Short mmCIF file of C-alpha atoms in Angstrom, two decimals:
data_model
loop_
_atom_site.label_atom_id
_atom_site.label_comp_id
_atom_site.label_asym_id
_atom_site.label_seq_id
_atom_site.Cartn_x
_atom_site.Cartn_y
_atom_site.Cartn_z
CA MET A 1 47.51 1.11 2.56
CA LYS A 2 45.21 -0.84 0.33
CA VAL A 3 41.71 -1.32 1.74
CA ILE A 4 39.97 -4.51 0.68
CA ARG A 5 36.24 -3.97 0.18
CA LEU A 6 34.07 -7.06 0.50
CA PRO A 7 31.03 -7.46 -1.75
CA ARG A 8 27.83 -6.67 0.17
CA ARG A 9 26.36 -10.12 -0.51
CA LEU A 10 29.10 -11.63 1.66
CA TYR A 11 28.23 -9.56 4.74
CA LEU A 12 25.47 -11.88 6.01
CA PRO A 13 27.23 -15.26 5.46
CA LEU A 14 30.42 -13.84 7.00
CA SER A 15 28.61 -12.49 10.05
CA ILE A 16 26.90 -15.87 10.55
CA LEU A 17 30.28 -17.59 10.27
CA PHE A 18 31.74 -15.12 12.75
CA TRP A 19 29.10 -15.90 15.40
CA ILE A 20 29.41 -19.65 14.82
CA GLY A 21 33.14 -19.15 15.39
CA VAL A 22 32.42 -17.30 18.66
CA TRP A 23 30.11 -20.14 19.75
CA TRP A 24 32.74 -22.73 18.88
CA LEU A 25 35.44 -20.83 20.77
CA LEU A 26 33.23 -20.47 23.87
CA ALA A 27 32.27 -24.15 23.76
CA ALA A 28 35.94 -25.14 23.44
CA LEU A 29 37.00 -22.85 26.29
CA LEU A 30 34.17 -24.01 28.55
CA ASN A 31 34.61 -27.64 27.56
CA LYS A 32 31.32 -28.70 29.18
CA PRO A 33 29.03 -30.16 26.46
CA LEU A 34 26.21 -30.35 28.99
CA LEU A 35 26.17 -26.54 29.26
CA LEU A 36 27.31 -25.55 25.77
CA PRO A 37 27.75 -28.17 23.03
CA THR A 38 29.93 -27.39 20.01
CA PRO A 39 28.30 -26.44 16.68
CA ILE A 40 29.53 -29.74 15.19
CA ALA A 41 27.82 -31.75 17.96
CA VAL A 42 24.58 -29.85 17.36
CA VAL A 43 24.72 -30.40 13.60
CA GLN A 44 25.43 -34.10 14.18
CA THR A 45 22.38 -34.29 16.46
CA VAL A 46 20.25 -32.60 13.80
CA GLY A 47 21.53 -35.23 11.37
CA HIS A 48 20.61 -38.09 13.72
CA LEU A 49 17.17 -36.60 14.38
CA ALA A 50 16.55 -36.10 10.66
CA LEU A 51 16.93 -39.84 10.11
CA THR A 52 13.79 -40.56 12.14
CA GLY A 53 10.24 -40.24 10.85
CA ASP A 54 9.05 -38.71 14.13
CA PHE A 55 11.33 -35.71 13.57
CA TRP A 56 9.66 -34.80 10.28
CA LEU A 57 6.20 -35.50 11.66
CA ALA A 58 6.91 -33.20 14.63
CA ILE A 59 8.04 -30.42 12.28
CA LEU A 60 5.03 -30.93 10.03
CA MET A 61 2.52 -30.90 12.88
CA SER A 62 4.09 -27.81 14.50
CA LEU A 63 4.12 -26.04 11.15
CA VAL A 64 0.48 -26.89 10.46
CA ARG A 65 -0.67 -25.73 13.91
CA ILE A 66 1.27 -22.47 13.98
CA LEU A 67 0.84 -21.54 10.32
CA LEU A 68 -2.90 -22.11 10.61
CA GLY A 69 -2.92 -19.71 13.58
CA ILE A 70 -0.97 -17.13 11.57
CA ALA A 71 -3.24 -17.57 8.52
CA LEU A 72 -6.34 -17.04 10.67
CA ALA A 73 -4.72 -13.98 12.24
CA LEU A 74 -4.01 -12.57 8.78
CA LEU A 75 -7.60 -13.13 7.72
CA PHE A 76 -9.25 -11.78 10.88
CA GLY A 77 -6.67 -9.00 11.25
CA VAL A 78 -7.47 -7.67 7.77
CA LEU A 79 -11.24 -7.99 8.36
CA LEU A 80 -11.03 -6.24 11.73
CA ALA A 81 -8.85 -3.48 10.27
CA MET A 82 -11.37 -2.89 7.47
CA LEU A 83 -14.25 -2.89 9.93
CA THR A 84 -12.60 -0.54 12.41
CA VAL A 85 -11.57 1.89 9.67
CA LYS A 86 -15.07 1.92 8.23
CA SER A 87 -16.89 2.30 11.56
CA PRO A 88 -15.65 4.47 14.45
CA PHE A 89 -18.11 2.64 16.70
CA CYS A 90 -16.48 -0.71 15.89
CA HIS A 91 -13.06 0.89 16.40
CA HIS A 92 -14.00 1.89 19.94
CA LEU A 93 -15.70 -1.45 20.53
CA PHE A 94 -12.68 -3.55 19.49
CA SER A 95 -9.85 -1.26 20.69
CA PRO A 96 -9.80 -2.68 24.26
CA LEU A 97 -9.44 -6.16 22.73
CA LEU A 98 -6.37 -4.99 20.83
CA THR A 99 -4.82 -3.56 24.01
CA LEU A 100 -5.70 -6.76 25.88
CA CYS A 101 -4.04 -8.95 23.25
CA LYS A 102 -0.91 -6.79 23.30
CA ALA A 103 -0.58 -6.47 27.08
CA THR A 104 -1.47 -9.92 28.41
CA PRO A 105 1.58 -12.08 29.26
CA VAL A 106 1.92 -14.99 26.83
CA ALA A 107 2.39 -17.51 29.66
CA SER A 108 -0.95 -16.55 31.26
CA VAL A 109 -2.71 -16.88 27.93
CA ILE A 110 -1.07 -20.25 27.25
CA PHE A 111 -2.31 -21.73 30.54
CA LEU A 112 -5.77 -20.23 30.15
CA VAL A 113 -6.11 -21.51 26.61
CA LEU A 114 -4.85 -24.90 27.76
CA LEU A 115 -7.81 -25.07 30.11
CA TRP A 116 -10.25 -23.96 27.43
CA VAL A 117 -9.28 -25.82 24.26
CA GLY A 118 -6.98 -28.71 25.15
CA ARG A 119 -3.24 -29.09 24.55
CA ASP A 120 -3.26 -29.84 20.81
CA ARG A 121 -4.95 -26.57 19.87
CA VAL A 122 -3.00 -24.25 22.20
CA PRO A 123 -0.14 -23.42 19.75
CA LEU A 124 -2.64 -22.55 17.01
CA PHE A 125 -4.57 -20.30 19.35
CA ILE A 126 -1.43 -18.65 20.74
CA ALA A 127 -0.01 -18.00 17.27
CA PHE A 128 -3.38 -16.46 16.35
CA ILE A 129 -3.49 -14.23 19.45
CA MET A 130 0.10 -13.08 19.01
CA ALA A 131 -0.20 -12.29 15.30
CA LEU A 132 -3.69 -10.77 15.32
CA PRO A 133 -2.92 -7.38 16.95
CA ILE A 134 0.13 -6.86 14.72
CA VAL A 135 -1.79 -7.56 11.53
CA TRP A 136 -4.81 -5.61 12.71
CA SER A 137 -2.95 -2.44 13.71
CA ASN A 138 -0.58 -2.46 10.70
CA VAL A 139 -3.32 -3.01 8.15
CA ARG A 140 -5.52 -0.41 9.84
CA GLU A 141 -2.67 2.08 9.67
CA GLY A 142 -2.13 1.20 6.00
CA LEU A 143 -5.81 1.73 5.22
CA LEU A 144 -5.80 5.08 7.02
CA GLN A 145 -2.67 6.16 5.16
CA THR A 146 -4.14 5.53 1.70
CA ASP A 147 -3.59 8.75 -0.26
CA ARG A 148 -6.94 10.58 -0.28
CA LYS A 149 -5.80 12.57 -3.31
CA LEU A 150 -5.46 9.38 -5.34
CA LEU A 151 -8.94 8.31 -4.24
CA GLU A 152 -10.27 11.70 -5.37
CA MET A 153 -8.58 11.19 -8.72
CA ALA A 154 -10.25 7.76 -8.93
CA LYS A 155 -13.61 9.36 -8.22
CA VAL A 156 -13.20 12.01 -10.93
CA PHE A 157 -12.19 9.38 -13.50
CA ASN A 158 -15.02 7.09 -12.44
CA LEU A 159 -12.83 4.12 -11.53
CA SER A 160 -14.85 1.13 -10.41
CA GLY A 161 -14.62 -0.25 -6.88
CA ARG A 162 -12.61 -3.19 -8.21
CA GLN A 163 -10.15 -0.87 -10.01
CA GLN A 164 -9.76 1.29 -6.90
CA LEU A 165 -9.10 -1.80 -4.82
CA ILE A 166 -6.51 -3.29 -7.19
CA SER A 167 -4.87 -0.08 -8.38
CA ILE A 168 -4.90 2.10 -5.28
CA ARG A 169 -5.92 0.43 -2.02
CA ILE A 170 -3.97 -2.85 -2.24
CA PRO A 171 -0.69 -1.29 -3.50
CA SER A 172 -0.95 1.39 -0.79
CA LEU A 173 -1.58 -1.26 1.82
CA PHE A 174 1.09 -3.64 0.61
CA PRO A 175 4.13 -2.25 2.53
CA TYR A 176 2.10 -2.26 5.76
CA PHE A 177 0.85 -5.81 5.15
CA LEU A 178 4.38 -6.97 4.37
CA ALA A 179 5.71 -5.43 7.59
CA ALA A 180 2.82 -7.02 9.50
CA CYS A 181 3.60 -10.45 8.02
CA ARG A 182 7.28 -10.13 8.85
CA SER A 183 6.70 -9.24 12.52
CA ALA A 184 3.67 -11.49 13.02
CA ILE A 185 5.32 -14.62 11.62
CA ALA A 186 8.44 -14.24 13.76
CA LEU A 187 6.49 -13.53 16.94
CA ALA A 188 3.74 -16.11 16.39
CA TRP A 189 6.26 -18.80 15.55
CA LYS A 190 8.26 -18.18 18.75
CA ALA A 191 5.13 -17.95 20.92
CA GLY A 192 3.67 -21.05 19.27
CA ILE A 193 6.78 -23.09 20.05
CA ALA A 194 6.76 -21.75 23.63
CA ALA A 195 3.15 -22.90 23.90
CA GLU A 196 4.18 -26.35 22.65
CA VAL A 197 6.95 -26.54 25.25
CA LEU A 198 4.49 -25.68 28.02
CA CYS A 199 1.53 -27.75 26.81
CA LEU A 200 3.37 -30.66 25.16
CA PRO A 201 1.02 -31.57 22.32
CA LYS A 202 1.83 -34.93 20.71
CA ARG A 203 4.23 -34.80 17.75
CA SER A 204 5.61 -31.30 18.13
CA ILE A 205 8.90 -29.42 18.08
CA GLY A 206 8.06 -28.17 21.59
CA LEU A 207 8.00 -31.75 22.85
CA GLY A 208 11.48 -32.30 21.36
CA ILE A 209 12.77 -29.19 23.14
CA TYR A 210 11.09 -30.27 26.39
CA ASP A 211 12.62 -33.78 26.16
CA GLY A 212 16.03 -32.23 25.50
CA LYS A 213 15.69 -30.19 28.69
CA MET A 214 14.16 -33.06 30.68
CA TYR A 215 16.89 -35.59 29.88
CA LEU A 216 19.67 -32.98 29.95
CA GLU A 217 20.42 -33.58 26.27
CA THR A 218 21.71 -30.08 25.64
CA ASP A 219 22.83 -30.90 22.10
CA ALA A 220 19.24 -32.03 21.29
CA LEU A 221 17.91 -28.83 22.88
CA PHE A 222 20.27 -26.79 20.69
CA ALA A 223 19.42 -28.92 17.65
CA TRP A 224 15.68 -28.32 18.01
CA THR A 225 16.30 -24.61 18.63
CA LEU A 226 18.40 -24.43 15.47
CA ILE A 227 15.58 -26.09 13.56
CA VAL A 228 13.05 -23.59 14.95
CA ILE A 229 15.26 -20.69 13.79
CA LEU A 230 15.76 -22.20 10.33
CA ILE A 231 12.06 -22.91 9.85
CA SER A 232 11.12 -19.42 11.05
CA ALA A 233 13.51 -17.85 8.53
CA LEU A 234 12.25 -20.15 5.76
CA VAL A 235 8.58 -19.43 6.50
CA GLU A 236 9.19 -15.68 6.60
CA TRP A 237 11.22 -15.75 3.39
CA GLY A 238 8.67 -17.98 1.63
CA THR A 239 5.68 -15.87 2.67
CA LEU A 240 7.28 -12.59 1.65
CA ALA A 241 8.43 -14.04 -1.69
CA LEU A 242 4.92 -15.36 -2.32
CA LEU A 243 3.34 -11.99 -1.48
CA LYS A 244 5.73 -10.09 -3.72
CA LYS A 245 5.00 -12.51 -6.55
CA ALA A 246 1.27 -12.08 -5.97
CA GLN A 247 1.68 -8.31 -6.15
CA LYS A 248 3.42 -8.52 -9.54
CA HIS A 249 0.81 -10.99 -10.79
CA THR A 250 -2.01 -8.64 -9.72
CA TYR A 251 -0.70 -5.86 -11.95
CA ARG A 252 -0.39 -8.19 -14.91
CA GLU A 253 -3.92 -9.40 -14.24
CA GLU A 254 -5.20 -5.83 -14.11
CA GLU A 255 -3.56 -5.10 -17.46
CA THR A 256 -5.20 -8.19 -18.97
CA TYR A 257 -8.52 -7.18 -17.43
CA ASP A 258 -8.27 -3.75 -19.05
CA GLN A 259 -7.54 -5.25 -22.44
CA ALA A 260 -10.40 -7.74 -22.14
CA HIS A 261 -12.94 -5.08 -21.19
CA MET B 1 -24.03 24.52 -19.00
CA ILE B 2 -23.16 24.78 -15.34
CA LYS B 3 -25.27 27.00 -13.10
CA LEU B 4 -24.11 27.96 -9.64
CA THR B 5 -26.81 29.47 -7.44
CA ASP B 6 -25.86 31.08 -4.13
CA VAL B 7 -23.11 28.54 -3.54
CA THR B 8 -21.37 28.68 -0.17
CA ARG B 9 -18.52 26.44 0.94
CA SER B 10 -16.55 26.55 4.20
CA TYR B 11 -13.59 24.60 5.54
CA ASP B 12 -12.86 24.47 9.26
CA GLU B 13 -15.27 27.32 9.93
CA LYS B 14 -13.56 29.50 7.30
CA THR B 15 -15.86 30.52 4.47
CA VAL B 16 -13.99 30.10 1.20
CA ILE B 17 -16.88 30.67 -1.20
CA SER B 18 -19.85 32.78 -0.18
CA ASN B 19 -23.16 33.04 -2.07
CA LEU B 20 -21.52 32.68 -5.46
CA SER B 21 -23.84 32.70 -8.46
CA PHE B 22 -22.57 32.24 -11.98
CA THR B 23 -23.45 30.41 -15.17
CA PHE B 24 -20.89 28.77 -17.43
CA PRO B 25 -22.04 28.10 -21.00
CA ASP B 26 -21.97 24.66 -22.72
CA LYS B 27 -18.59 25.25 -24.28
CA GLY B 28 -15.72 27.68 -24.27
CA CYS B 29 -12.65 28.22 -22.18
CA PHE B 30 -12.57 30.17 -18.91
CA ALA B 31 -9.60 30.99 -16.72
CA LEU B 32 -10.20 31.60 -13.04
CA MET B 33 -7.64 34.09 -11.80
CA GLY B 34 -7.09 35.74 -8.48
CA PRO B 35 -4.86 35.80 -5.41
CA SER B 36 -3.77 32.58 -3.69
CA GLY B 37 -6.31 31.19 -1.28
CA CYS B 38 -9.25 33.03 -2.83
CA GLY B 39 -11.20 29.83 -3.49
CA LYS B 40 -10.31 29.00 -7.10
CA THR B 41 -9.34 25.39 -6.40
CA THR B 42 -12.31 24.97 -4.06
CA LEU B 43 -14.58 26.10 -6.89
CA LEU B 44 -12.93 23.61 -9.25
CA HIS B 45 -13.52 20.82 -6.71
CA LEU B 46 -17.17 21.83 -6.40
CA LEU B 47 -17.54 21.77 -10.18
CA SER B 48 -15.92 18.33 -10.36
CA GLY B 49 -18.29 16.94 -7.74
CA LEU B 50 -15.42 16.12 -5.38
CA SER B 51 -16.98 18.33 -2.75
CA LYS B 52 -20.52 19.54 -2.18
CA PRO B 53 -21.65 23.08 -1.38
CA ASP B 54 -22.74 23.76 2.20
CA SER B 55 -25.64 25.71 0.77
CA GLY B 56 -26.84 26.74 -2.67
CA ALA B 57 -27.02 24.58 -5.76
CA ILE B 58 -24.92 23.54 -8.70
CA THR B 59 -26.74 22.21 -11.73
CA SER B 60 -24.87 20.86 -14.70
CA THR B 61 -25.77 19.50 -18.11
CA HIS B 62 -22.32 17.98 -18.52
CA GLY B 63 -21.87 14.23 -18.46
CA GLN B 64 -18.24 13.19 -18.33
CA ILE B 65 -15.70 15.32 -16.47
CA ALA B 66 -11.93 15.11 -16.94
CA MET B 67 -9.58 16.87 -14.60
CA SER B 68 -5.91 17.55 -14.03
CA PHE B 69 -5.09 18.51 -10.48
CA GLN B 70 -2.59 20.97 -9.03
CA GLU B 71 -0.40 17.94 -8.19
CA PRO B 72 -0.19 15.27 -10.91
CA ARG B 73 -1.89 12.57 -8.76
CA LEU B 74 -0.33 9.69 -10.67
CA LEU B 75 -0.21 6.17 -9.29
CA PRO B 76 3.45 5.77 -8.30
CA TRP B 77 3.42 1.98 -8.81
CA LEU B 78 2.09 2.13 -12.39
CA ASN B 79 4.18 3.22 -15.36
CA CYS B 80 3.13 6.14 -17.59
CA GLU B 81 1.30 3.89 -20.03
CA ASP B 82 -0.67 2.12 -17.30
CA ASN B 83 -1.53 5.40 -15.58
CA ILE B 84 -3.39 6.43 -18.72
CA LYS B 85 -4.78 2.97 -19.50
CA LEU B 86 -6.30 2.82 -16.04
CA VAL B 87 -8.80 5.58 -16.83
CA LEU B 88 -9.57 4.10 -20.26
CA SER B 89 -10.44 0.62 -19.04
CA LYS B 90 -13.99 0.82 -20.40
CA ARG B 91 -12.74 1.53 -23.91
CA GLN B 92 -11.92 -1.06 -26.56
CA ASP B 93 -9.18 1.12 -28.03
CA ALA B 94 -7.40 1.84 -24.74
CA ALA B 95 -3.98 0.77 -26.02
CA GLU B 96 -4.17 2.90 -29.18
CA MET B 97 -5.54 5.89 -27.29
CA THR B 98 -2.78 5.62 -24.71
CA ALA B 99 -0.10 5.49 -27.37
CA LYS B 100 -1.69 8.43 -29.18
CA TRP B 101 -1.79 10.69 -26.12
CA LEU B 102 1.66 9.69 -24.92
CA ALA B 103 2.99 10.64 -28.33
CA ALA B 104 1.04 13.92 -28.38
CA PHE B 105 2.54 14.90 -25.05
CA GLU B 106 6.03 13.78 -26.10
CA LEU B 107 6.12 10.98 -23.55
CA SER B 108 6.38 7.91 -25.82
CA ASP B 109 9.98 7.24 -24.77
CA ALA B 110 8.95 7.32 -21.10
CA ALA B 111 5.95 4.98 -21.56
CA ARG B 112 7.46 2.25 -19.37
CA GLN B 113 8.88 4.59 -16.73
CA LEU B 114 7.36 5.01 -13.31
CA PRO B 115 6.22 8.51 -12.24
CA GLY B 116 9.04 8.60 -9.70
CA GLU B 117 11.50 8.50 -12.58
CA LEU B 118 9.97 11.51 -14.35
CA SER B 119 10.71 15.23 -14.04
CA GLY B 120 8.07 17.60 -12.67
CA GLY B 121 7.21 18.78 -16.18
CA MET B 122 6.83 15.22 -17.49
CA LYS B 123 4.52 14.34 -14.59
CA GLN B 124 2.37 17.34 -15.36
CA ARG B 125 2.22 16.41 -19.04
CA LEU B 126 1.24 12.86 -18.12
CA SER B 127 -1.51 14.18 -15.88
CA LEU B 128 -2.81 16.38 -18.74
CA ALA B 129 -2.50 13.48 -21.21
CA ARG B 130 -4.56 11.30 -18.87
CA ALA B 131 -7.30 13.93 -18.65
CA LEU B 132 -7.46 14.45 -22.42
CA ALA B 133 -7.34 10.70 -23.10
CA TYR B 134 -10.27 10.21 -20.75
CA GLY B 135 -12.14 12.99 -22.54
CA GLY B 136 -15.52 14.44 -21.75
CA ASP B 137 -17.55 17.57 -22.19
CA LEU B 138 -16.15 19.36 -19.16
CA PHE B 139 -12.40 19.76 -18.57
CA LEU B 140 -11.08 21.17 -15.32
CA PHE B 141 -7.40 22.12 -15.15
CA ASP B 142 -5.74 23.36 -11.97
CA GLU B 143 -2.51 25.21 -12.82
CA PRO B 144 -1.96 23.07 -15.94
CA PHE B 145 1.28 24.70 -17.09
CA SER B 146 3.00 25.51 -13.81
CA ALA B 147 5.88 23.06 -14.36
CA LEU B 148 6.33 23.54 -18.12
CA ASP B 149 8.86 25.68 -19.96
CA PRO B 150 7.46 28.40 -22.31
CA GLU B 151 8.12 26.52 -25.55
CA LEU B 152 6.55 23.29 -24.33
CA LYS B 153 3.69 25.24 -22.78
CA SER B 154 2.77 26.65 -26.16
CA ARG B 155 2.85 23.22 -27.87
CA ILE B 156 0.77 21.64 -25.10
CA ALA B 157 -1.71 24.52 -25.17
CA SER B 158 -2.33 23.90 -28.89
CA ILE B 159 -3.03 20.22 -28.20
CA ILE B 160 -5.43 21.10 -25.38
CA LYS B 161 -7.25 23.68 -27.52
CA GLU B 162 -7.70 21.20 -30.35
CA ALA B 163 -8.86 18.38 -28.07
CA THR B 164 -11.34 20.48 -26.12
CA LYS B 165 -12.83 22.68 -28.81
CA HIS B 166 -16.32 21.22 -28.37
CA ALA B 167 -16.21 21.18 -24.58
CA LEU B 168 -16.32 23.51 -21.64
CA VAL B 169 -12.86 24.14 -20.16
CA ILE B 170 -12.32 25.82 -16.81
CA LEU B 171 -8.77 26.35 -15.64
CA VAL B 172 -7.21 27.87 -12.60
CA THR B 173 -4.07 29.89 -13.20
CA HIS B 174 -2.00 32.74 -11.84
CA ASP B 175 -0.45 33.50 -15.19
CA PRO B 176 -2.44 35.60 -17.73
CA GLU B 177 -0.24 34.09 -20.44
CA ASP B 178 -1.75 30.64 -19.74
CA ALA B 179 -5.22 32.06 -20.34
CA GLU B 180 -4.03 33.74 -23.52
CA LEU B 181 -2.48 30.53 -24.85
CA LEU B 182 -5.81 28.75 -24.47
CA ASP B 183 -7.85 31.73 -25.75
CA ALA B 184 -9.62 31.68 -22.41
CA THR B 185 -12.00 34.28 -21.08
CA ILE B 186 -10.52 35.55 -17.83
CA LEU B 187 -12.77 35.47 -14.78
CA GLU B 188 -11.32 37.46 -11.92
CA CYS B 189 -12.09 36.17 -8.44
CA ASN B 190 -12.96 39.08 -6.19
CA GLY B 191 -10.99 37.89 -3.15
CA SER B 192 -11.64 35.81 -0.08
CA PRO B 193 -14.32 34.63 0.40
CA LEU B 194 -15.05 34.23 -3.29
CA SER B 195 -18.48 35.68 -4.03
CA MET B 196 -18.20 37.06 -7.52
CA LEU B 197 -16.62 36.17 -10.88
CA LYS B 198 -16.29 38.92 -13.44
#
């Protein structure tokens, strides 16, 4: 019997098609659009929504809020990791904060933050709180795992602090930072949207989802959810591509630096 | 000249070097030999400045130190050429020097390859090439020929001898042939803890 082997690149599109097929079949069998709309109905709703300016504004505002939270988490996560690796005292001082961030239920934090900062800033804050511990612990681990033997080699050959940073520390850290970005973006994005649904800031994806639920427009609810998934995938893909490009650029820059000096 | 005076070094409460006194001259080649774990590598690390003695003193008149470690210690994300260029960044002629040493160690064809793509012997040659390219008046080699075949070992030894003839070379080896190839004076380590070189 001849076995047909599919090219690997087709695995993902085919699996997506398979699950859309399952969804379609279930929707057809159930035949209750209020509970489970068909994929076509959802895509049509996305199309209708995309024709309005409010749709794009909601996406833009949600993106700005949540991405700003993630960016701040990346910045503070890296700084905290550096600080807690350098100073055991700071590590013990900040460790309970890390545990607190990881263990506190998101819903409690959302309502608390709502009281403190007002509805428009809640998604930013939530994205920050969700992403911070992931970035912090991953980067800290990366810093601790830097090969001491390579650092010894750098010391013997008198490499400058800048050379050590670019040639040893950043490349060693890179896989950990990449993993942190991947997990932090996915989690912060989901938590940020959940915060929007609960706090209803003006012009937000969360408000669209809430309206869909409120007016029993299940196809709109599905449409907004589909958009959240697509944006999350796009943001993750874009960030990782950007970081990988930056890594390659750094090596070229280092080579140029060596030639210039 | 390097003068060790009553040098003691311990790790995890185990004394590896105990009250060692010895003077190395300005130039020449010396091979530290002795059983595994007798403190040869520890002594090399003390001489390189990577670790400090717990007590005693090390005084040196040497300025620049070049070293090749027991493991090659190459940056896995940089190709062979860039691994050498990295330590030459302060030099104007870094590119020429890199090409020269890659050629001397028969690695020109592998210049663009990453260390992960090299054999054990090639990695060791690259590590030695990096040390010689960096240069200096004190060269420390820890088991420099352990991954090389006899023919290559002899060729590489000639290159090392030529490049270090005006410097002090201290190598750690288990093989008397390595010392012979480099015309090194053998210094026997007396055992653990190391307290005498003779």
